[in-house]
Structure formats: structure tokens, C-alpha cells
PDB file of C-alpha atoms in Angstrom:
ATOM      1  CA  UNK N   1      -0.898  -1.067 -43.223  1.00 79.00           C
ATOM      2  CA  UNK N   2      -2.449   0.415 -40.075  1.00 88.00           C
ATOM      3  CA  UNK N   3      -1.513   2.696 -37.195  1.00 88.00           C
ATOM      4  CA  UNK N   4      -1.025  -0.497 -35.153  1.00 89.00           C
ATOM      5  CA  UNK N   5       1.622  -1.679 -37.619  1.00 89.00           C
ATOM      6  CA  UNK N   6       3.464   1.633 -37.332  1.00 86.00           C
ATOM      7  CA  UNK N   7       3.338   1.637 -33.522  1.00 90.00           C
ATOM      8  CA  UNK N   8       4.832  -1.876 -33.432  1.00 89.00           C
ATOM      9  CA  UNK N   9       7.462  -0.900 -35.998  1.00 87.00           C
ATOM     10  CA  UNK N  10       8.525   2.158 -33.948  1.00 88.00           C
ATOM     11  CA  UNK N  11       8.840   0.102 -30.772  1.00 89.00           C
ATOM     12  CA  UNK N  12      10.906  -2.601 -32.515  1.00 88.00           C
ATOM     13  CA  UNK N  13      13.199   0.056 -34.036  1.00 87.00           C
ATOM     14  CA  UNK N  14      13.708   1.721 -30.654  1.00 86.00           C
ATOM     15  CA  UNK N  15      14.292  -1.590 -28.807  1.00 86.00           C
ATOM     16  CA  UNK N  16      16.394  -3.270 -31.491  1.00 85.00           C
ATOM     17  CA  UNK N  17      14.726  -6.543 -30.536  1.00 86.00           C
ATOM     18  CA  UNK N  18      11.384  -8.169 -31.233  1.00 88.00           C
ATOM     19  CA  UNK N  19      11.379  -9.930 -27.869  1.00 88.00           C
ATOM     20  CA  UNK N  20      11.941  -6.668 -25.999  1.00 87.00           C
ATOM     21  CA  UNK N  21       9.301  -4.913 -28.097  1.00 85.00           C
ATOM     22  CA  UNK N  22       6.847  -7.757 -27.381  1.00 86.00           C
ATOM     23  CA  UNK N  23       7.344  -7.390 -23.623  1.00 88.00           C
ATOM     24  CA  UNK N  24       6.988  -3.604 -23.806  1.00 87.00           C
ATOM     25  CA  UNK N  25       3.781  -3.812 -25.832  1.00 85.00           C
ATOM     26  CA  UNK N  26       2.377  -6.803 -23.908  1.00 88.00           C
ATOM     27  CA  UNK N  27       2.138  -8.812 -27.128  1.00 88.00           C
ATOM     28  CA  UNK N  28       3.542 -12.175 -28.132  1.00 90.00           C
ATOM     29  CA  UNK N  29       6.797 -12.367 -30.102  1.00 88.00           C
ATOM     30  CA  UNK N  30       5.058 -14.060 -33.096  1.00 90.00           C
ATOM     31  CA  UNK N  31       2.557 -11.182 -33.232  1.00 90.00           C
ATOM     32  CA  UNK N  32       5.410  -8.677 -33.408  1.00 87.00           C
ATOM     33  CA  UNK N  33       7.197 -10.711 -36.083  1.00 89.00           C
ATOM     34  CA  UNK N  34       4.033 -10.997 -38.166  1.00 91.00           C
ATOM     35  CA  UNK N  35       3.423  -7.212 -38.018  1.00 88.00           C
ATOM     36  CA  UNK N  36       6.962  -6.455 -39.225  1.00 88.00           C
ATOM     37  CA  UNK N  37       6.691  -9.102 -41.948  1.00 91.00           C
ATOM     38  CA  UNK N  38       3.378  -7.613 -43.141  1.00 90.00           C
ATOM     39  CA  UNK N  39       4.946  -4.137 -43.289  1.00 87.00           C
ATOM     40  CA  UNK N  40       7.895  -5.434 -45.335  1.00 87.00           C
ATOM     41  CA  UNK N  41       5.548  -7.247 -47.707  1.00 90.00           C
ATOM     42  CA  UNK N  42       3.321  -4.177 -48.003  1.00 89.00           C
ATOM     43  CA  UNK N  43       6.223  -1.900 -48.963  1.00 87.00           C
ATOM     44  CA  UNK N  44       8.077  -4.690 -50.769  1.00 90.00           C
ATOM     45  CA  UNK N  45      11.341  -3.898 -48.983  1.00 90.00           C
ATOM     46  CA  UNK N  46      13.524  -5.004 -46.048  1.00 89.00           C
ATOM     47  CA  UNK N  47      13.153  -2.783 -42.995  1.00 88.00           C
ATOM     48  CA  UNK N  48      15.667  -4.533 -40.711  1.00 87.00           C
ATOM     49  CA  UNK N  49      18.861  -6.469 -41.152  1.00 87.00           C
ATOM     50  CA  UNK N  50      19.002  -9.432 -38.792  1.00 84.00           C
ATOM     51  CA  UNK N  51      22.597  -9.901 -37.605  1.00 81.00           C
ATOM     52  CA  UNK N  52      23.691 -12.039 -34.620  1.00 73.00           C
ATOM     53  CA  UNK N  53      20.208 -12.108 -33.135  1.00 73.00           C
ATOM     54  CA  UNK N  54      19.983  -8.336 -33.245  1.00 81.00           C
ATOM     55  CA  UNK N  55      18.019  -6.082 -35.555  1.00 86.00           C
ATOM     56  CA  UNK N  56      19.619  -3.172 -37.417  1.00 85.00           C
ATOM     57  CA  UNK N  57      17.330  -0.768 -39.225  1.00 89.00           C
ATOM     58  CA  UNK N  58      17.986  -0.340 -42.948  1.00 90.00           C
ATOM     59  CA  UNK N  59      18.174   3.089 -44.665  1.00 90.00           C
ATOM     60  CA  UNK N  60      14.674   2.584 -46.072  1.00 90.00           C
ATOM     61  CA  UNK N  61      13.540   1.461 -42.618  1.00 86.00           C
ATOM     62  CA  UNK N  62      14.998   4.670 -41.163  1.00 89.00           C
ATOM     63  CA  UNK N  63      13.062   6.720 -43.698  1.00 89.00           C
ATOM     64  CA  UNK N  64       9.872   4.903 -42.754  1.00 88.00           C
ATOM     65  CA  UNK N  65      10.665   5.423 -39.058  1.00 85.00           C
ATOM     66  CA  UNK N  66      10.991   9.191 -39.503  1.00 86.00           C
ATOM     67  CA  UNK N  67       7.623   9.328 -41.245  1.00 87.00           C
ATOM     68  CA  UNK N  68       6.041   6.896 -38.801  1.00 87.00           C
ATOM     69  CA  UNK N  69       6.880   9.192 -35.867  1.00 86.00           C
ATOM     70  CA  UNK N  70       4.994  12.015 -37.590  1.00 84.00           C
ATOM     71  CA  UNK N  71       1.985   9.900 -38.585  1.00 87.00           C
ATOM     72  CA  UNK N  72       1.581   8.262 -35.170  1.00 85.00           C
ATOM     73  CA  UNK N  73       2.115  11.607 -33.434  1.00 82.00           C
ATOM     74  CA  UNK N  74      -0.626  13.214 -35.539  1.00 85.00           C
ATOM     75  CA  UNK N  75      -2.935  10.280 -34.862  1.00 85.00           C
ATOM     76  CA  UNK N  76      -2.358  10.534 -31.105  1.00 82.00           C
ATOM     77  CA  UNK N  77      -3.060  14.280 -31.212  1.00 79.00           C
ATOM     78  CA  UNK N  78      -6.266  13.559 -33.115  1.00 81.00           C
ATOM     79  CA  UNK N  79      -7.288  11.060 -30.450  1.00 80.00           C
ATOM     80  CA  UNK N  80      -6.613  13.558 -27.659  1.00 74.00           C
ATOM     81  CA  UNK N  81      -8.569  16.296 -29.420  1.00 72.00           C
ATOM     82  CA  UNK N  82     -11.542  14.042 -30.076  1.00 74.00           C
ATOM     83  CA  UNK N  83     -11.573  12.812 -26.488  1.00 71.00           C
ATOM     84  CA  UNK N  84     -11.604  16.418 -25.264  1.00 64.00           C
ATOM     85  CA  UNK N  85     -14.483  17.280 -27.582  1.00 61.00           C
ATOM     86  CA  UNK N  86     -16.346  14.171 -26.481  1.00 58.00           C
ATOM     87  CA  UNK N  87     -16.042  15.290 -22.873  1.00 59.00           C
ATOM     88  CA  UNK N  88     -17.358  18.802 -23.676  1.00 66.00           C
ATOM     89  CA  UNK N  89     -21.023  19.250 -24.552  1.00 79.00           C
ATOM     90  CA  UNK N  90     -21.665  21.153 -27.781  1.00 86.00           C
ATOM     91  CA  UNK N  91     -25.049  22.313 -29.048  1.00 91.00           C
ATOM     92  CA  UNK N  92     -25.645  23.420 -32.655  1.00 93.00           C
ATOM     93  CA  UNK N  93     -28.460  25.962 -32.840  1.00 96.00           C
ATOM     94  CA  UNK N  94     -30.208  27.161 -35.978  1.00 95.00           C
ATOM     95  CA  UNK N  95     -32.006  30.460 -36.287  1.00 94.00           C
ATOM     96  CA  UNK N  96     -33.961  32.079 -39.074  1.00 91.00           C
ATOM     97  CA  UNK N  97     -32.908  35.567 -40.152  1.00 87.00           C
ATOM     98  CA  UNK N  98     -35.522  37.566 -38.244  1.00 86.00           C
ATOM     99  CA  UNK N  99     -34.809  35.698 -35.017  1.00 89.00           C
ATOM    100  CA  UNK N 100     -31.081  35.880 -35.663  1.00 89.00           C
ATOM    101  CA  UNK N 101     -31.348  39.650 -35.931  1.00 85.00           C
ATOM    102  CA  UNK N 102     -33.506  40.376 -32.908  1.00 84.00           C
ATOM    103  CA  UNK N 103     -33.439  37.485 -30.416  1.00 89.00           C
ATOM    104  CA  UNK N 104     -30.714  34.884 -30.800  1.00 92.00           C
ATOM    105  CA  UNK N 105     -27.897  36.916 -29.186  1.00 93.00           C
ATOM    106  CA  UNK N 106     -29.955  37.386 -26.019  1.00 92.00           C
ATOM    107  CA  UNK N 107     -30.963  33.710 -26.017  1.00 94.00           C
ATOM    108  CA  UNK N 108     -27.326  32.632 -26.337  1.00 94.00           C
ATOM    109  CA  UNK N 109     -26.220  34.976 -23.538  1.00 95.00           C
ATOM    110  CA  UNK N 110     -28.882  33.503 -21.258  1.00 95.00           C
ATOM    111  CA  UNK N 111     -27.817  30.003 -22.290  1.00 94.00           C
ATOM    112  CA  UNK N 112     -24.139  30.671 -21.495  1.00 93.00           C
ATOM    113  CA  UNK N 113     -25.114  31.882 -18.039  1.00 93.00           C
ATOM    114  CA  UNK N 114     -27.185  28.748 -17.460  1.00 92.00           C
ATOM    115  CA  UNK N 115     -24.649  26.269 -18.901  1.00 91.00           C
ATOM    116  CA  UNK N 116     -21.241  28.011 -19.063  1.00 90.00           C
ATOM    117  CA  UNK N 117     -19.335  24.791 -19.840  1.00 86.00           C
ATOM    118  CA  UNK N 118     -21.349  24.048 -22.971  1.00 90.00           C
ATOM    119  CA  UNK N 119     -20.061  25.266 -26.325  1.00 89.00           C
ATOM    120  CA  UNK N 120     -22.481  26.661 -28.903  1.00 93.00           C
ATOM    121  CA  UNK N 121     -22.474  26.869 -32.677  1.00 93.00           C
ATOM    122  CA  UNK N 122     -25.112  29.019 -34.382  1.00 96.00           C
ATOM    123  CA  UNK N 123     -26.236  29.029 -38.002  1.00 96.00           C
ATOM    124  CA  UNK N 124     -28.561  31.734 -39.368  1.00 94.00           C
ATOM    125  CA  UNK N 125     -30.503  31.284 -42.606  1.00 91.00           C
ATOM    126  CA  UNK N 126     -34.044  31.246 -43.932  1.00 89.00           C
ATOM    127  CA  UNK N 127     -36.622  28.655 -42.880  1.00 89.00           C
ATOM    128  CA  UNK N 128     -35.972  26.371 -45.847  1.00 89.00           C
ATOM    129  CA  UNK N 129     -32.221  26.299 -45.147  1.00 91.00           C
ATOM    130  CA  UNK N 130     -32.770  25.559 -41.454  1.00 93.00           C
ATOM    131  CA  UNK N 131     -35.178  22.726 -42.287  1.00 92.00           C
ATOM    132  CA  UNK N 132     -32.605  21.102 -44.584  1.00 90.00           C
ATOM    133  CA  UNK N 133     -29.857  21.288 -41.958  1.00 92.00           C
ATOM    134  CA  UNK N 134     -32.073  19.747 -39.277  1.00 91.00           C
ATOM    135  CA  UNK N 135     -32.933  16.844 -41.597  1.00 90.00           C
ATOM    136  CA  UNK N 136     -29.219  16.284 -42.352  1.00 90.00           C
ATOM    137  CA  UNK N 137     -28.357  16.388 -38.615  1.00 87.00           C
ATOM    138  CA  UNK N 138     -26.166  19.443 -39.183  1.00 90.00           C
ATOM    139  CA  UNK N 139     -28.112  21.225 -36.415  1.00 92.00           C
ATOM    140  CA  UNK N 140     -29.444  19.914 -33.103  1.00 93.00           C
ATOM    141  CA  UNK N 141     -32.273  22.392 -32.611  1.00 95.00           C
ATOM    142  CA  UNK N 142     -33.586  25.573 -34.210  1.00 96.00           C
ATOM    143  CA  UNK N 143     -35.873  28.544 -33.657  1.00 95.00           C
ATOM    144  CA  UNK N 144     -37.780  29.473 -36.805  1.00 93.00           C
ATOM    145  CA  UNK N 145     -40.456  31.955 -37.854  1.00 85.00           C
ATOM    146  CA  UNK N 146     -41.702  30.099 -40.928  1.00 80.00           C
ATOM    147  CA  UNK N 147     -43.819  27.007 -41.407  1.00 84.00           C
ATOM    148  CA  UNK N 148     -42.061  23.629 -41.216  1.00 88.00           C
ATOM    149  CA  UNK N 149     -43.614  20.916 -43.362  1.00 87.00           C
ATOM    150  CA  UNK N 150     -41.442  17.814 -43.056  1.00 90.00           C
ATOM    151  CA  UNK N 151     -43.080  15.110 -40.951  1.00 90.00           C
ATOM    152  CA  UNK N 152     -39.770  14.042 -39.371  1.00 91.00           C
ATOM    153  CA  UNK N 153     -39.417  17.378 -37.570  1.00 93.00           C
ATOM    154  CA  UNK N 154     -41.042  18.182 -34.222  1.00 93.00           C
ATOM    155  CA  UNK N 155     -42.450  21.731 -34.021  1.00 94.00           C
ATOM    156  CA  UNK N 156     -43.195  23.464 -30.699  1.00 92.00           C
ATOM    157  CA  UNK N 157     -44.730  26.972 -30.987  1.00 91.00           C
ATOM    158  CA  UNK N 158     -42.894  28.962 -28.321  1.00 89.00           C
ATOM    159  CA  UNK N 159     -42.880  32.753 -28.870  1.00 88.00           C
ATOM    160  CA  UNK N 160     -45.726  34.980 -30.059  1.00 86.00           C
ATOM    161  CA  UNK N 161     -44.843  37.265 -32.962  1.00 87.00           C
ATOM    162  CA  UNK N 162     -46.725  39.355 -35.512  1.00 88.00           C
ATOM    163  CA  UNK N 163     -45.972  41.285 -38.661  1.00 91.00           C
ATOM    164  CA  UNK N 164     -46.568  45.019 -38.980  1.00 92.00           C
ATOM    165  CA  UNK N 165     -46.563  47.496 -41.851  1.00 94.00           C
ATOM    166  CA  UNK N 166     -43.648  49.899 -41.485  1.00 93.00           C
ATOM    167  CA  UNK N 167     -42.793  53.183 -43.199  1.00 94.00           C
ATOM    168  CA  UNK N 168     -40.418  56.086 -42.704  1.00 93.00           C
ATOM    169  CA  UNK N 169     -41.556  59.391 -41.241  1.00 93.00           C
ATOM    170  CA  UNK N 170     -41.170  60.915 -44.720  1.00 92.00           C
ATOM    171  CA  UNK N 171     -43.690  58.545 -46.257  1.00 93.00           C
ATOM    172  CA  UNK N 172     -47.225  59.915 -46.811  1.00 92.00           C
ATOM    173  CA  UNK N 173     -48.655  57.137 -44.621  1.00 94.00           C
ATOM    174  CA  UNK N 174     -46.615  58.285 -41.600  1.00 91.00           C
ATOM    175  CA  UNK N 175     -48.972  61.162 -40.749  1.00 89.00           C
ATOM    176  CA  UNK N 176     -52.006  58.908 -40.669  1.00 91.00           C
ATOM    177  CA  UNK N 177     -53.558  56.781 -37.950  1.00 91.00           C
ATOM    178  CA  UNK N 178     -55.201  54.358 -40.340  1.00 93.00           C
ATOM    179  CA  UNK N 179     -54.317  52.847 -43.739  1.00 93.00           C
ATOM    180  CA  UNK N 180     -56.700  50.665 -45.720  1.00 94.00           C
ATOM    181  CA  UNK N 181     -55.399  47.375 -47.092  1.00 92.00           C
ATOM    182  CA  UNK N 182     -56.352  48.369 -50.645  1.00 93.00           C
ATOM    183  CA  UNK N 183     -54.110  51.442 -50.364  1.00 92.00           C
ATOM    184  CA  UNK N 184     -51.133  49.098 -50.467  1.00 92.00           C
ATOM    185  CA  UNK N 185     -51.832  48.577 -54.178  1.00 90.00           C
ATOM    186  CA  UNK N 186     -48.852  49.598 -56.344  1.00 86.00           C
ATOM    187  CA  UNK N 187     -46.878  50.878 -53.373  1.00 91.00           C
ATOM    188  CA  UNK N 188     -43.124  50.193 -53.388  1.00 93.00           C
ATOM    189  CA  UNK N 189     -42.238  47.344 -51.032  1.00 94.00           C
ATOM    190  CA  UNK N 190     -39.045  45.791 -49.748  1.00 93.00           C
ATOM    191  CA  UNK N 191     -39.685  42.044 -49.541  1.00 93.00           C
ATOM    192  CA  UNK N 192     -37.963  39.038 -47.971  1.00 88.00           C
ATOM    193  CA  UNK N 193     -36.635  36.349 -50.309  1.00 87.00           C
ATOM    194  CA  UNK N 194     -38.641  33.206 -51.256  1.00 87.00           C
ATOM    195  CA  UNK N 195     -38.076  30.516 -48.612  1.00 83.00           C
ATOM    196  CA  UNK N 196     -38.491  33.018 -45.797  1.00 85.00           C
ATOM    197  CA  UNK N 197     -41.270  32.502 -43.259  1.00 85.00           C
ATOM    198  CA  UNK N 198     -42.014  36.230 -43.267  1.00 89.00           C
ATOM    199  CA  UNK N 199     -42.348  36.244 -47.060  1.00 90.00           C
ATOM    200  CA  UNK N 200     -44.644  33.201 -47.016  1.00 90.00           C
ATOM    201  CA  UNK N 201     -46.990  34.783 -44.455  1.00 91.00           C
ATOM    202  CA  UNK N 202     -47.154  38.112 -46.289  1.00 92.00           C
ATOM    203  CA  UNK N 203     -47.706  36.326 -49.622  1.00 93.00           C
ATOM    204  CA  UNK N 204     -50.784  34.679 -48.091  1.00 92.00           C
ATOM    205  CA  UNK N 205     -52.004  38.106 -46.975  1.00 92.00           C
ATOM    206  CA  UNK N 206     -51.470  39.522 -50.485  1.00 92.00           C
ATOM    207  CA  UNK N 207     -53.347  36.630 -52.083  1.00 93.00           C
ATOM    208  CA  UNK N 208     -56.254  36.800 -49.626  1.00 91.00           C
ATOM    209  CA  UNK N 209     -56.766  40.518 -50.294  1.00 92.00           C
ATOM    210  CA  UNK N 210     -56.039  40.213 -54.012  1.00 92.00           C
ATOM    211  CA  UNK N 211     -53.377  42.926 -53.866  1.00 90.00           C
ATOM    212  CA  UNK N 212     -50.977  44.009 -56.580  1.00 89.00           C
ATOM    213  CA  UNK N 213     -47.768  44.684 -54.660  1.00 87.00           C
ATOM    214  CA  UNK N 214     -44.818  46.370 -56.372  1.00 90.00           C
ATOM    215  CA  UNK N 215     -41.622  44.660 -55.189  1.00 91.00           C
ATOM    216  CA  UNK N 216     -38.966  47.332 -55.396  1.00 93.00           C
ATOM    217  CA  UNK N 217     -36.405  45.581 -53.193  1.00 92.00           C
ATOM    218  CA  UNK N 218     -35.850  41.929 -52.254  1.00 92.00           C
ATOM    219  CA  UNK N 219     -33.423  41.359 -49.405  1.00 88.00           C
ATOM    220  CA  UNK N 220     -32.329  38.963 -46.673  1.00 84.00           C
ATOM    221  CA  UNK N 221     -30.283  41.470 -44.671  1.00 84.00           C
ATOM    222  CA  UNK N 222     -32.152  43.366 -41.910  1.00 84.00           C
ATOM    223  CA  UNK N 223     -30.026  46.472 -42.480  1.00 86.00           C
ATOM    224  CA  UNK N 224     -31.026  46.465 -46.151  1.00 89.00           C
ATOM    225  CA  UNK N 225     -34.671  46.371 -45.037  1.00 87.00           C
ATOM    226  CA  UNK N 226     -34.111  49.261 -42.669  1.00 89.00           C
ATOM    227  CA  UNK N 227     -32.357  51.356 -45.317  1.00 92.00           C
ATOM    228  CA  UNK N 228     -35.031  50.676 -47.935  1.00 93.00           C
ATOM    229  CA  UNK N 229     -37.691  51.914 -45.500  1.00 93.00           C
ATOM    230  CA  UNK N 230     -35.781  54.909 -44.136  1.00 92.00           C
ATOM    231  CA  UNK N 231     -34.110  56.222 -47.260  1.00 93.00           C
ATOM    232  CA  UNK N 232     -35.941  54.808 -50.292  1.00 92.00           C
ATOM    233  CA  UNK N 233     -39.605  55.391 -49.435  1.00 91.00           C
ATOM    234  CA  UNK N 234     -40.350  51.655 -49.333  1.00 93.00           C
ATOM    235  CA  UNK N 235     -42.987  49.997 -47.228  1.00 94.00           C
ATOM    236  CA  UNK N 236     -42.298  46.687 -45.521  1.00 94.00           C
ATOM    237  CA  UNK N 237     -44.348  44.053 -43.734  1.00 92.00           C
ATOM    238  CA  UNK N 238     -41.995  42.385 -41.263  1.00 88.00           C
ATOM    239  CA  UNK N 239     -41.770  41.196 -37.675  1.00 88.00           C
ATOM    240  CA  UNK N 240     -42.360  43.976 -35.153  1.00 87.00           C
ATOM    241  CA  UNK N 241     -39.270  42.700 -33.333  1.00 86.00           C
ATOM    242  CA  UNK N 242     -37.048  43.289 -36.353  1.00 85.00           C
ATOM    243  CA  UNK N 243     -37.811  47.029 -36.366  1.00 86.00           C
ATOM    244  CA  UNK N 244     -37.691  47.504 -32.590  1.00 86.00           C
ATOM    245  CA  UNK N 245     -34.758  49.946 -32.526  1.00 88.00           C
ATOM    246  CA  UNK N 246     -36.234  52.286 -35.138  1.00 90.00           C
ATOM    247  CA  UNK N 247     -39.794  52.035 -33.820  1.00 89.00           C
ATOM    248  CA  UNK N 248     -38.680  52.943 -30.303  1.00 88.00           C
ATOM    249  CA  UNK N 249     -36.594  55.854 -31.572  1.00 89.00           C
ATOM    250  CA  UNK N 250     -39.641  57.000 -33.610  1.00 90.00           C
ATOM    251  CA  UNK N 251     -37.806  56.737 -36.947  1.00 91.00           C
ATOM    252  CA  UNK N 252     -40.260  54.184 -38.346  1.00 92.00           C
ATOM    253  CA  UNK N 253     -44.027  54.401 -38.001  1.00 93.00           C
ATOM    254  CA  UNK N 254     -45.937  51.107 -37.890  1.00 93.00           C
ATOM    255  CA  UNK N 255     -49.490  49.920 -38.498  1.00 93.00           C
ATOM    256  CA  UNK N 256     -50.938  46.866 -36.802  1.00 90.00           C
ATOM    257  CA  UNK N 257     -53.275  44.703 -38.918  1.00 89.00           C
ATOM    258  CA  UNK N 258     -56.876  44.872 -37.761  1.00 85.00           C
ATOM    259  CA  UNK N 259     -57.171  41.070 -37.955  1.00 86.00           C
ATOM    260  CA  UNK N 260     -54.874  38.386 -36.594  1.00 87.00           C
ATOM    261  CA  UNK N 261     -53.906  36.996 -40.019  1.00 88.00           C
ATOM    262  CA  UNK N 262     -50.335  38.326 -39.722  1.00 90.00           C
ATOM    263  CA  UNK N 263     -49.828  36.793 -36.286  1.00 88.00           C
ATOM    264  CA  UNK N 264     -47.581  33.772 -35.934  1.00 87.00           C
ATOM    265  CA  UNK N 265     -45.315  31.920 -33.524  1.00 87.00           C
ATOM    266  CA  UNK N 266     -41.593  31.489 -33.439  1.00 90.00           C
ATOM    267  CA  UNK N 267     -41.235  27.736 -33.072  1.00 92.00           C
ATOM    268  CA  UNK N 268     -38.668  25.426 -31.575  1.00 94.00           C
ATOM    269  CA  UNK N 269     -37.853  22.654 -34.073  1.00 95.00           C
ATOM    270  CA  UNK N 270     -35.813  19.453 -33.851  1.00 94.00           C
ATOM    271  CA  UNK N 271     -35.706  16.031 -35.502  1.00 91.00           C
ATOM    272  CA  UNK N 272     -38.080  13.430 -34.083  1.00 89.00           C
ATOM    273  CA  UNK N 273     -35.217  10.932 -33.678  1.00 86.00           C
ATOM    274  CA  UNK N 274     -32.975  13.417 -31.856  1.00 85.00           C
ATOM    275  CA  UNK N 275     -32.269  12.649 -28.205  1.00 83.00           C
ATOM    276  CA  UNK N 276     -33.519  15.707 -26.293  1.00 86.00           C
ATOM    277  CA  UNK N 277     -30.447  16.733 -24.276  1.00 87.00           C
ATOM    278  CA  UNK N 278     -30.247  18.994 -21.194  1.00 90.00           C
ATOM    279  CA  UNK N 279     -28.756  21.695 -23.449  1.00 92.00           C
ATOM    280  CA  UNK N 280     -31.736  21.520 -25.808  1.00 92.00           C
ATOM    281  CA  UNK N 281     -34.111  21.648 -22.843  1.00 93.00           C
ATOM    282  CA  UNK N 282     -32.301  24.747 -21.548  1.00 94.00           C
ATOM    283  CA  UNK N 283     -32.910  26.497 -24.886  1.00 94.00           C
ATOM    284  CA  UNK N 284     -36.582  25.534 -24.682  1.00 92.00           C
ATOM    285  CA  UNK N 285     -36.927  27.036 -21.213  1.00 92.00           C
ATOM    286  CA  UNK N 286     -34.989  30.206 -22.040  1.00 93.00           C
ATOM    287  CA  UNK N 287     -37.064  31.238 -25.053  1.00 90.00           C
ATOM    288  CA  UNK N 288     -40.263  31.269 -23.005  1.00 86.00           C
ATOM    289  CA  UNK N 289     -38.942  34.507 -21.466  1.00 85.00           C
ATOM    290  CA  UNK N 290     -39.379  36.316 -24.789  1.00 82.00           C
ATOM    291  CA  UNK N 291     -43.128  35.993 -25.216  1.00 74.00           C
ATOM    292  CA  UNK N 292     -44.328  39.573 -25.639  1.00 69.00           C
ATOM    293  CA  UNK N 293     -42.630  42.804 -26.864  1.00 70.00           C
ATOM    294  CA  UNK N 294     -43.951  44.936 -23.948  1.00 71.00           C
ATOM    295  CA  UNK N 295     -42.139  48.050 -25.154  1.00 73.00           C
ATOM    296  CA  UNK N 296     -44.940  48.531 -27.733  1.00 75.00           C
ATOM    297  CA  UNK N 297     -47.309  49.711 -24.981  1.00 77.00           C
ATOM    298  CA  UNK N 298     -45.869  53.237 -25.051  1.00 78.00           C
ATOM    299  CA  UNK N 299     -45.534  53.603 -28.841  1.00 82.00           C
ATOM    300  CA  UNK N 300     -48.148  55.312 -31.069  1.00 84.00           C
ATOM    301  CA  UNK N 301     -49.288  52.655 -33.522  1.00 87.00           C
ATOM    302  CA  UNK N 302     -51.586  53.013 -36.549  1.00 89.00           C
ATOM    303  CA  UNK N 303     -54.141  50.523 -37.854  1.00 91.00           C
ATOM    304  CA  UNK N 304     -53.980  48.568 -41.107  1.00 91.00           C
ATOM    305  CA  UNK N 305     -57.702  48.442 -41.778  1.00 89.00           C
ATOM    306  CA  UNK N 306     -59.805  46.091 -43.890  1.00 81.00           C
ATOM    307  CA  UNK N 307     -62.888  48.317 -43.773  1.00 68.00           C
TER     308      UNK N 307
END
């Protein structure tokens, strides 16, 4: 039994004649007869009484007709909805948590101005989650801070970023211009969760300097990071962009690493088999506007020293 069977059945019931239904549907009379016969065999019941060359619907046929109107109506609505969605361009954008907290809203606003007719869907998660969704074609494109390893994904470094050491103004480090890497030993830290690009980069830093870091907090939420720094005397090594509000308001003091080992790029990522659409190209062009956090030029910044 198919939607086609039900459409033919409805037309026959409304016309009271297979010949009339055949003309209305531009089908042959044998085709109409076969469809009704297949329906009756499928439900093992008689749908029409045939009296004096006219068809009269049976009580069971009437019950089927009532349900058929609903089913066909729902199917037609589904078709209309899908046709509308097919006509409207939709882009599914992934963003890692740092980027989702400090950049993606501005990127989406710029995108809506450039392509106002295009709908957007945004998913925010850590780098590992974004990678999985790109591989499953659940996202069209993504902006990530972490390293992508799967060979089926195209990676385009697009935005310069770097991690800084941050502390509250109540922390002993806040009154200093320079902190040595070894002084991070046994300090309380708020850390990103495993699977995060920020965590992976800082873990490499810890290993290279053979540090013993005390993880006091582990969090994915930027507000939890901020609170752990401001109110719980924790240190954090995170993207300078993530702390912009508190750095600019002088609530958090930061230290730039002396070397470039905590520098990285936010990268545009998509599947190698994905057709690169105008919407995806618009995202690529827009994010080039966010290369450098120039507001840092007027902020007093300490040094995280290795010597």
C-alpha cells in the first residue's frame, strides 16, 4: 500500500466511478481498477459495492477514506515543507567552545548581513566533538582551536590566537611584571576538559617544561573559568580572546609567554568531499577580519619567562 494507492482511492470515492477517476487522474481505467483491487487484497476487505455500474463505498471503505484524507494531507504538507527547505539555503556551522564564547556571534552577525536569506544552525562543542560531527556530515563547516587529525578533513588556518596566563588582582602574581615558568609548580589551576584544543596545547607546554600542575577545577563553561580565576584564586592558561572583557576592565592580569609555543591558529575545517558552497566561502572570507586582538596594545601585560 502506497500514497499513490490512497490518492487513487480518494478520487474514486469522490467520483463514484472508476472511469471518471481515470479521466481526472489522467490514468487508464485498468490502472485505477488494479489499484483498488490491490487495496482490497491488502486489507482483505471490500471497499466498494458495485451496483448498476456505480460504486458505493462500504462502511469499512468510509473508515479508510477518513484516514486516507489525513494521511495524504500530511504527506502533501511534508512535500510542501521539504520543497520550501530545498529552496532555502541552510548552512550548519560548528564552533569550539573558546570560539563560541568570543567570536562566533560576531561572525554570524556578519554572515547574516552578507547573506540575509540563508538560514544558519550553530553547534558548539570541543574539538573532538566537532571533528566527529564533520565526519558524520552533521555539520557543513567549522571553526576550531584544536588540532584536527583525520585525513578526510581539510584544515585552513585562518585566525591567529595565543594562550596567556591569567590571574585575579588578588593573586600574588598580579603585582608582578614577570613570572617564571617553574613558579607555576603546585599552583591551583582551572583547566579545560580532555578533548579541548586549549587543554591539548597547554598539556604540551606542561610536558615540555616538566611541570607539576595542580588541577583544582576542570570546566568547559567560560563563566566557570572566569569565576575560578576571579573568586577562587585559580590560575588559567586560556585564549586571550576568552578573557577579553575582564582583561580590558582590568579585573584579570595576564602574562604573555616569552616564546611562541602557546601560539596557535583558529582553523576553518570541512570534509574533503564537501561541495564548497557560496555560504561556506562567505564564512571563510568573514573570519579573516578577526586576525588580531588590537585592544591588547593599551593593556599592561606581564611576561611568563623561561629564564
